[in-house]
Coordinates of C-alpha atoms and ligand atoms in Angstrom, one line a residue:
X1 CA 12.1 -5.6 -16.6
X2 CA 9.2 -7.1 -18.4
X3 CA 8.3 -4.5 -20.9
X4 CA 10.4 -2.0 -23.0
X5 CA 8.0 0.8 -22.1
X6 CA 9.0 0.8 -18.5
X7 CA 12.8 0.7 -19.1
X8 CA 13.1 4.3 -17.9
X9 CA 11.6 3.1 -14.5
X10 CA 14.4 0.6 -14.1
X11 CA 16.9 3.1 -12.9
X12 CA 14.7 4.6 -10.3
X13 CA 13.5 1.1 -9.1
X14 CA 17.2 0.1 -8.8
X15 CA 17.7 3.3 -6.7
X16 CA 14.8 2.4 -4.4
X17 CA 16.3 -1.1 -4.1
X18 CA 19.7 0.2 -3.3
X19 CA 18.5 2.2 -0.2
X20 CA 17.0 -1.1 1.1
X21 CA 13.3 0.0 0.6
X22 CA 12.3 -3.3 -1.0
X23 CA 11.7 -5.8 1.8
X24 CA 13.5 -3.8 4.6
X25 CA 12.4 -6.4 7.3
X26 CA 13.1 -9.5 5.2
X27 CA 16.2 -11.3 6.5
X28 CA 19.5 -10.6 4.7
X29 CA 19.9 -14.3 3.8
X30 CA 17.0 -13.7 1.3
X31 CA 18.4 -10.4 0.1
X32 CA 16.4 -8.1 2.5
X33 CA 17.8 -5.5 4.7
X34 CA 17.1 -7.3 8.0
X35 CA 15.7 -4.2 9.6
X36 CA 13.1 -3.9 12.3
X37 CA 9.5 -2.7 11.9
X38 CA 10.2 0.9 13.0
X39 CA 12.9 1.2 10.4
X40 CA 10.5 -0.1 7.8
X41 CA 7.9 2.5 8.9
X42 CA 10.4 5.3 8.7
X43 CA 11.4 4.3 5.2
X44 CA 7.8 4.4 4.1
X45 CA 7.4 7.8 5.8
X46 CA 10.3 9.2 3.8
X47 CA 9.3 7.7 0.5
X48 CA 5.8 9.2 0.9
X49 CA 7.2 12.5 1.8
X50 CA 8.2 12.4 -1.8
X51 CA 5.1 10.9 -3.3
X52 CA 2.4 8.3 -2.2
X53 CA 2.9 6.6 -5.6
X54 CA 6.5 5.8 -4.8
X55 CA 5.7 4.5 -1.4
X56 CA 2.9 2.4 -3.0
X57 CA 5.3 0.8 -5.3
X58 CA 7.7 0.0 -2.4
X59 CA 4.9 -1.2 0.0
X60 CA 3.4 -3.5 -2.6
X61 CA 6.8 -5.0 -3.3
X62 CA 7.7 -5.4 0.4
X63 CA 4.5 -6.1 2.2
X64 CA 2.3 -7.6 -0.5
X65 CA 4.8 -9.6 -2.6
X66 CA 7.9 -10.3 -0.5
X67 CA 6.0 -10.7 2.8
X68 CA 3.6 -13.5 1.5
X69 CA 6.5 -15.3 -0.3
X70 CA 8.6 -15.1 2.9
X71 CA 5.7 -16.0 5.3
X72 CA 3.7 -18.6 3.3
X73 CA 6.2 -19.7 0.6
X74 CA 8.3 -22.8 0.2
X75 CA 12.0 -22.6 0.6
X76 CA 12.4 -23.0 -3.2
X77 CA 9.9 -20.0 -3.8
X78 CA 11.9 -17.9 -1.3
X79 CA 15.2 -18.6 -2.9
X80 CA 13.8 -18.1 -6.4
X81 CA 12.0 -14.8 -5.9
X82 CA 13.1 -12.9 -2.8
X83 CA 16.7 -11.9 -3.7
X84 CA 15.6 -10.6 -7.1
X85 CA 12.7 -8.7 -5.6
X86 CA 14.9 -7.1 -3.0
X87 CA 17.4 -6.0 -5.7
X88 CA 14.6 -4.5 -7.8
X89 CA 15.6 -6.9 -10.6
X90 CA 12.1 -8.3 -10.4
X91 CA 9.0 -6.4 -9.6
X92 CA 5.7 -7.8 -8.2
X93 CA 2.1 -7.0 -7.7
X94 CA -0.7 -8.3 -5.4
X95 CA -4.1 -9.4 -6.8
X96 CA -6.9 -9.5 -4.3
X97 CA -9.6 -6.9 -5.5
X98 CA -12.0 -7.9 -8.3
X99 CA -14.4 -5.8 -10.3
X100 CA -17.3 -6.9 -8.1
X101 CA -15.5 -7.6 -4.9
X102 CA -13.5 -4.7 -3.3
X103 CA -14.3 -4.3 0.4
X104 CA -15.7 -7.8 0.5
X105 CA -12.9 -9.9 -1.0
X106 CA -14.3 -13.2 0.4
X107 CA -16.8 -13.1 -2.4
X108 CA -14.1 -13.4 -5.0
X109 CA -14.8 -15.4 -8.2
X110 CA -11.3 -15.9 -9.5
X111 CA -10.6 -19.6 -9.2
X112 CA -8.2 -22.4 -9.7
X113 CA -8.9 -26.0 -10.8
X114 CA -6.6 -28.9 -10.0
X115 CA -5.4 -30.4 -13.3
X116 CA -2.9 -32.9 -11.9
X117 CA 0.5 -31.4 -12.6
X118 CA -0.8 -27.8 -12.7
X119 CA -3.7 -25.5 -11.7
X120 CA -5.9 -23.8 -14.3
X121 CA -6.5 -20.2 -13.3
X122 CA -9.5 -18.1 -14.5
X123 CA -10.8 -14.7 -13.4
X124 CA -9.8 -11.1 -13.2
X125 CA -8.4 -8.7 -10.7
X126 CA -8.8 -4.9 -10.8
X127 CA -7.1 -1.8 -9.4
X128 CA -3.7 -3.6 -9.1
X129 CA -0.7 -1.4 -8.3
X130 CA 2.4 -2.2 -10.3
X131 CA 0.4 -4.6 -12.5
X132 CA 1.4 -3.1 -15.9
X133 CA 5.1 -3.7 -15.4
X134 CA 5.2 -6.5 -12.8
X135 CA 7.2 -9.6 -13.5
X136 CA 5.2 -11.7 -11.0
X137 CA 1.8 -11.4 -9.4
X138 CA 0.8 -12.9 -6.0
X139 CA -2.8 -13.9 -6.8
X140 CA -5.6 -14.9 -4.4
X141 CA -8.1 -17.4 -5.9
X142 CA -10.7 -19.9 -4.7
X143 CA -10.0 -23.6 -5.1
X144 CA -12.6 -26.3 -5.9
X145 CA -13.4 -26.6 -2.2
X146 CA -14.0 -22.8 -2.0
X147 CA -10.9 -22.1 0.0
X148 CA -8.9 -18.9 -0.8
X149 CA -5.4 -19.9 -1.9
X150 CA -2.4 -17.8 -2.9
X151 CA -0.1 -18.5 -5.9
X152 CA 2.6 -16.8 -7.8
X153 CA 1.8 -16.1 -11.5
X154 CA 4.6 -15.1 -13.8
X155 CA 4.5 -12.7 -16.7
X156 CA 4.7 -14.8 -19.9
X157 CA 2.4 -17.5 -18.7
X158 CA 0.0 -18.1 -21.6
X159 CA -3.4 -16.4 -21.0
X160 CA -2.1 -13.9 -18.5
X161 CA -2.5 -10.2 -19.4
X162 CA -2.2 -6.9 -17.4
X163 CA -4.0 -4.1 -19.1
X164 CA -3.2 -0.6 -17.7
X165 CA -5.8 1.5 -16.0
X166 CA -5.8 5.0 -17.6
X167 CA -7.4 8.3 -16.6
X168 CA -6.4 8.4 -12.9
X169 CA -6.3 11.8 -11.2
X170 CA -4.6 10.3 -8.2
X171 CA -1.4 8.3 -7.6
X172 CA -0.2 9.1 -11.1
X173 CA 3.4 8.1 -10.3
X174 CA 2.2 4.6 -9.6
X175 CA 1.1 2.3 -12.5
X176 CA -2.2 0.6 -11.9
X177 CA -3.8 -2.1 -14.0
X178 CA -5.9 -5.3 -14.2
X179 CA -4.8 -8.9 -14.0
X180 CA -6.7 -11.1 -16.5
X181 CA -6.5 -14.8 -16.3
X182 CA -7.9 -16.9 -19.2
X183 CA -7.1 -20.6 -18.6
X184 CA -3.6 -19.8 -17.3
X185 CA -1.7 -23.0 -16.5
X186 CA 0.2 -22.3 -13.2
X187 CA 2.7 -25.0 -12.1
X188 CA 1.9 -26.7 -8.8
X189 CA 5.1 -25.5 -7.3
X190 CA 3.9 -21.9 -7.5
X191 CA 1.1 -22.3 -4.9
X192 CA 1.6 -21.4 -1.2
X193 CA 1.3 -24.9 0.2
X194 CA -0.3 -24.4 3.6
X195 CA -2.1 -21.0 3.9
X196 CA -5.8 -21.3 3.2
X197 CA -8.7 -18.7 3.7
X198 CA -9.0 -15.0 3.8
X199 CA -6.5 -14.8 6.6
X200 CA -3.8 -15.3 4.0
X201 CA -4.2 -12.0 2.1
X202 CA -5.4 -10.2 5.2
X203 CA -2.2 -11.2 7.0
X204 CA -0.3 -9.3 4.2
X205 CA -2.6 -6.3 4.5
X206 CA -1.6 -6.0 8.2
X207 CA 1.9 -5.3 7.1
X208 CA 1.0 -3.0 4.2
X209 CA -1.5 -1.0 6.3
X210 CA 1.1 -0.5 9.0
X211 CA 3.5 0.9 6.4
X212 CA 0.7 3.2 5.0
X213 CA 0.1 4.5 8.6
X214 CA 3.7 5.7 8.6
X215 CA 3.7 6.7 4.9
X216 CA 0.8 9.1 5.3
X217 CA 2.8 11.0 7.9
X218 CA 5.4 11.7 5.3
X219 CA 2.9 13.3 2.9
X220 CA 1.5 15.4 5.8
X221 CA 5.0 16.6 6.8
X222 CA 5.7 17.7 3.2
X223 CA 2.5 19.7 3.1
X224 CA 3.2 21.2 6.6
X225 CA 6.8 22.1 5.6
X226 CA 5.7 23.8 2.4
X227 CA 2.9 25.7 4.3
X228 CA 5.3 26.8 7.0
X229 CA 7.9 28.1 4.5
X230 CA 5.2 29.9 2.5
X231 CA 3.7 31.5 5.6
X232 CA 7.1 33.1 6.4
X233 CA 7.6 34.4 2.8
X234 CA 4.2 35.6 1.8
X235 CA 3.5 39.2 2.8
X236 CA 0.0 40.5 3.1
X237 CA -1.2 43.6 5.1
X238 CA 2.4 44.5 5.6
X239 CA 3.6 41.3 7.4
X240 CA 4.2 37.6 6.7
X241 CA 0.9 35.6 6.8
X242 CA 2.6 33.4 9.4
X243 CA 2.3 36.3 11.8
X244 CA -1.5 36.2 11.8
X245 CA -3.1 34.2 14.6
X246 CA -5.4 32.3 12.3
X247 CA -2.4 31.0 10.2
X248 CA -0.5 30.1 13.4
X249 CA -3.5 28.2 14.6
X250 CA -3.5 26.1 11.4
X251 CA 0.3 25.4 11.6
X252 CA 0.2 24.6 15.4
X253 CA -2.7 22.2 14.9
X254 CA -0.9 20.6 11.9
X255 CA 2.3 19.9 13.8
X256 CA 0.3 18.6 16.8
X257 CA -1.6 16.1 14.7
X258 CA 1.6 15.0 12.9
X259 CA 3.3 14.5 16.3
X260 CA 0.3 12.5 17.6
X261 CA 0.3 10.3 14.5
X262 CA 4.0 9.7 14.9
X263 CA 3.5 8.6 18.4
X264 CA 0.7 6.2 17.4
X265 CA 2.9 4.6 14.7
X266 CA 6.0 4.5 16.9
X267 CA 4.0 2.6 19.6
X268 CA 2.5 0.3 17.0
X269 CA 6.1 -0.3 15.7
X270 CA 7.2 -1.3 19.2
X271 CA 4.3 -3.7 19.5
X272 CA 5.0 -5.1 16.0
X273 CA 8.6 -5.7 16.8
X274 CA 7.3 -7.7 19.8
X275 CA 4.7 -9.5 17.6
X276 CA 1.9 -8.0 19.7
X277 CA 0.3 -5.5 17.3
X278 CA -3.3 -6.6 16.6
X279 CA -5.1 -6.1 13.2
X280 CA -7.6 -3.7 14.9
X281 CA -4.7 -1.5 16.2
X282 CA -3.3 -1.4 12.7
X283 CA -6.7 -0.4 11.3
X284 CA -7.0 2.4 13.8
X285 CA -3.6 3.8 12.8
X286 CA -4.1 3.5 9.1
X287 CA -7.5 5.2 9.3
X288 CA -6.4 8.0 11.6
X289 CA -3.1 8.8 9.9
X290 CA -4.4 8.9 6.3
X291 CA -7.3 11.1 7.3
X292 CA -5.0 13.3 9.3
X293 CA -2.7 13.7 6.2
X294 CA -5.7 14.6 4.0
X295 CA -6.9 17.2 6.5
X296 CA -3.4 18.7 6.7
X297 CA -3.2 18.8 2.9
X298 CA -6.4 20.8 2.8
X299 CA -5.3 23.2 5.5
X300 CA -1.9 23.6 3.8
X301 CA -3.7 24.4 0.5
X302 CA -5.5 27.2 2.2
X303 CA -2.3 28.7 3.6
X304 CA -0.8 28.7 0.1
X305 CA -3.8 30.7 -1.2
X306 CA -4.2 30.5 -5.0
X307 CA -0.7 29.3 -5.4
X308 CA -1.8 26.2 -3.5
X309 CA -3.7 24.8 -6.5
X310 CA -0.7 25.0 -8.8
X311 CA 2.0 22.4 -9.5
X312 CA 4.6 24.9 -8.1
X313 CA 3.8 23.4 -4.7
X314 CA 3.3 19.7 -3.8
X315 CA 0.0 20.2 -2.0
X316 CA -2.6 19.2 -4.6
X317 CA -0.5 16.2 -5.7
X318 CA -0.4 14.9 -2.1
X319 CA -4.1 15.7 -1.6
X320 CA -5.1 13.8 -4.8
X321 CA -2.8 10.9 -3.9
X322 CA -4.3 10.6 -0.5
X323 CA -7.8 10.2 -1.9
X324 CA -6.5 6.8 -3.2
X325 CA -4.7 6.0 0.0
X326 CA -7.8 6.6 2.1
X327 CA -9.6 4.1 -0.1
X328 CA -7.1 1.3 -0.8
X329 CA -6.0 -1.3 1.8
X330 CA -9.5 -1.0 3.3
X331 CA -11.5 2.2 3.0
X332 CA -11.8 4.7 5.8
X333 CA -15.3 3.3 6.8
X334 CA -14.2 -0.3 6.6
X335 CA -11.4 0.5 9.1
X336 CA -13.9 2.2 11.3
X337 CA -16.1 -0.9 11.3
X338 CA -13.1 -3.0 12.2
X339 CA -12.5 -0.8 15.2
X340 CA -16.2 -0.9 16.0
X341 CA -16.1 -4.7 16.0
X342 CA -13.0 -4.7 18.2
X343 CA -14.6 -2.5 20.9
X344 CA -18.2 -3.9 20.9
X345 CA -17.5 -7.5 19.9
X346 CA -20.3 -7.2 17.4
X347 CA -19.6 -7.8 13.7
X348 CA -21.2 -5.1 11.5
X349 CA -20.3 -6.9 8.3
X350 CA -22.7 -9.8 8.8
Ligands
LIG1 P1 -13.7 -12.4 8.5 O1 -14.8 -13.4 8.6 O2 -13.7 -11.2 9.5 O3 -12.3 -13.0 8.6 C1 -11.9 -14.1 7.7 C2 -10.7 -14.8 8.3 O4 -9.6 -13.8 8.3 C3 -9.1 -13.6 9.6 N1 -8.8 -12.2 9.7 C4 -7.5 -11.7 9.6 N2 -6.4 -12.4 9.6 C5 -5.2 -11.7 9.6 N3 -5.2 -10.3 9.6 C6 -6.4 -9.6 9.6 N4 -6.3 -8.3 9.5 C7 -7.6 -10.3 9.6 N5 -8.9 -10.0 9.6 C8 -9.6 -11.1 9.7 C9 -10.3 -14.0 10.5 O5 -9.8 -14.3 11.8 C10 -10.8 -15.2 9.8 O6 -9.9 -16.2 10.0 P2 -10.5 -17.8 10.1 O7 -9.3 -18.6 10.5 O8 -11.7 -17.8 11.0 O9 -10.9 -18.1 8.7 O10 -13.8 -11.8 7.1 P3 -14.9 -10.9 6.3 O11 -15.2 -11.6 5.0 O12 -16.1 -10.6 7.2 O13 -14.1 -9.6 6.0 C11 -13.6 -8.7 6.9 C12 -13.1 -7.4 6.3 C13 -14.3 -6.6 5.8 C14 -12.5 -6.6 7.5 C15 -12.0 -7.7 5.3 O14 -12.5 -8.4 4.2 C16 -11.4 -6.4 4.8 O15 -10.4 -6.0 5.4 N6 -11.8 -5.8 3.7 C17 -11.1 -4.7 3.0 C18 -10.4 -5.2 1.8 C19 -9.1 -4.6 1.6 O16 -8.5 -4.0 2.4 N7 -8.6 -4.8 0.4 C20 -7.2 -4.4 0.1 C21 -6.8 -4.9 -1.3 S1 -5.0 -4.7 -1.5 C22 -4.8 -3.1 -1.8 O17 -5.6 -2.3 -1.6 C23 -3.4 -2.7 -2.1 S2 -3.1 -1.0 -2.4 C24 -1.4 -1.2 -2.4 C25 -0.7 0.1 -2.6 O18 -0.6 0.6 -3.7 O19 -0.1 0.5 -1.6
LIG2 P1 -16.4 -0.7 -2.6 O1 -16.0 -1.9 -1.8 O2 -17.4 -0.9 -3.7 O3 -16.8 0.4 -1.6 C1 -17.6 1.6 -2.1 C2 -18.0 2.4 -0.9 O4 -18.9 1.6 -0.1 C3 -16.9 2.7 0.1 O5 -17.1 4.0 0.6 C4 -16.9 1.7 1.2 O6 -16.4 2.2 2.4 C5 -18.4 1.5 1.3 N1 -18.8 0.2 1.9 C6 -18.5 -1.0 1.4 N2 -18.9 -2.0 2.2 C7 -19.4 -1.3 3.3 C8 -20.0 -1.7 4.6 N3 -20.1 -3.0 4.9 N4 -20.5 -0.8 5.4 C9 -20.3 0.6 5.1 N5 -19.8 1.0 3.9 C10 -19.4 0.1 3.1 N6 -6.3 -3.9 -4.7 C11 -5.5 -5.0 -4.7 O7 -5.9 -6.1 -4.5 N7 -4.2 -4.8 -5.1 C12 -3.7 -3.6 -5.3 O8 -2.5 -3.4 -5.6 C13 -4.5 -2.4 -5.2 N8 -4.1 -1.2 -5.6 C14 -4.9 -0.1 -5.6 C15 -4.5 1.1 -6.2 C16 -5.4 2.2 -6.3 C17 -4.9 3.5 -6.9 C18 -6.7 2.0 -5.9 C19 -7.7 3.1 -6.0 C20 -7.2 0.8 -5.4 C21 -6.3 -0.3 -5.3 N9 -6.7 -1.6 -4.9 C22 -5.9 -2.6 -4.9 C23 -8.2 -1.8 -4.6 C24 -8.6 -1.2 -3.2 O9 -8.2 -2.1 -2.2 C25 -10.1 -1.1 -3.3 O10 -10.5 0.0 -4.1 C26 -10.8 -0.9 -1.9 O11 -10.6 -2.1 -1.1 C27 -12.3 -0.6 -2.0 O12 -12.9 -1.4 -2.8 P2 -13.9 -0.8 -4.0 O13 -13.1 0.2 -4.7 O14 -14.4 -1.9 -4.8 O15 -15.0 -0.1 -3.2

């Protein structure tokens, strides 16, 4: 790993790699697990049942680092990076968001200038998962023609720093940071040669958002399971609180919403396996499922009464994590507007 401070993480990252959670759908010849999209989704669901931060680390590595290298990279880039990324020997991050350009990444100011044998990279990215310990960063920057290009920046390149973001009350198991580029010389062989425009990074987001739609179900299931157990153990007015109709209503509605969300993602997975899932369908699933998980976390917290606010139970941790998940990879409202554009044919962003 890149820094001594994160050596303790090495073991857990290797464990995540060992179960095939880094690049599950990347072909085996590049070190991936060669699985289908539903398997990828189920892995994300189970990781997020543990913690959204763990799923975040895995989805960035898989969908936002391995996916673009596999899809847009040269054969040399694939051979150089993918096997190590799959094995967890190398970790990556994805730099799209900037301090002044979050929902509207097309306005980015990070830029590259052609200097003959290399590009000169300048600018800054913000809110980048895995940045503080990543060995490489997939960075999106504008070239002199104003086209958005993707390139791989390696830790150790002069002028490249990754300050950590502190004070997060959400996603605390995932390290977040900035990417700062001050006249970084990036070799020409590190650029993705053919992909140009916002469709490059947005293509990666299709894969990551799909994984999040599955992941959020895992967080919801953990909240539901905890609430169900508690409702059978906690006695009030001489009987388990699970025996009161109001508690049963909450639990019944939770499992109904979880089941509906699973069906949505399963169907999307079938379409994805057939290369027929549209970006708007993925937006609908990400938006619905993360919101569903957040609502379930709030209901589960109520069922736990006062105990629900403590660290004895996973509810508040999931709830706080989901406040990030509902914002990153496109906010709840941005995904609503993508759906709105899909059904009306009218673009609300312009
Ligand atoms: P617009 O003019 O609509 O599109 C520009 C070009 O992109 C194409 N396109 C897509 N291509 C592939 N997949 C998609 N989902 C696409 N959506 C659009 C489009 O066809 C067009 O292509 P072309 O050939 O005509 O050039 O772009 P716009 O500037 O109006 O923006 C649209 C908008 C607002 C939907 C988009 O910018 C957006 O999605 N904004 C949200 C930003 C976002 O999601 N950021 C995420 C950052 S990464 C992150 O959060 C990681 S968290 C990781 C973790 O820890 O798990
Ligand atoms: P803004 O875009 O400023 O939005 C603020 C509010 O305005 C939101 O409610 C939004 O919905 C609303 N809004 C904006 N535009 C419109 C509109 N047209 N109509 C209606 N409402 C609008 N980014 C990366 O590139 N890589 C990462 O690895 C990454 N990891 C992240 C990890 C965490 C923990 C977090 C919190 C964020 C991460 N992000 C990452 C950034 C994330 O994608 C952005 O936070 C997100 O896209 C929103 O951008 P913003 O925070 O600048 O909010």
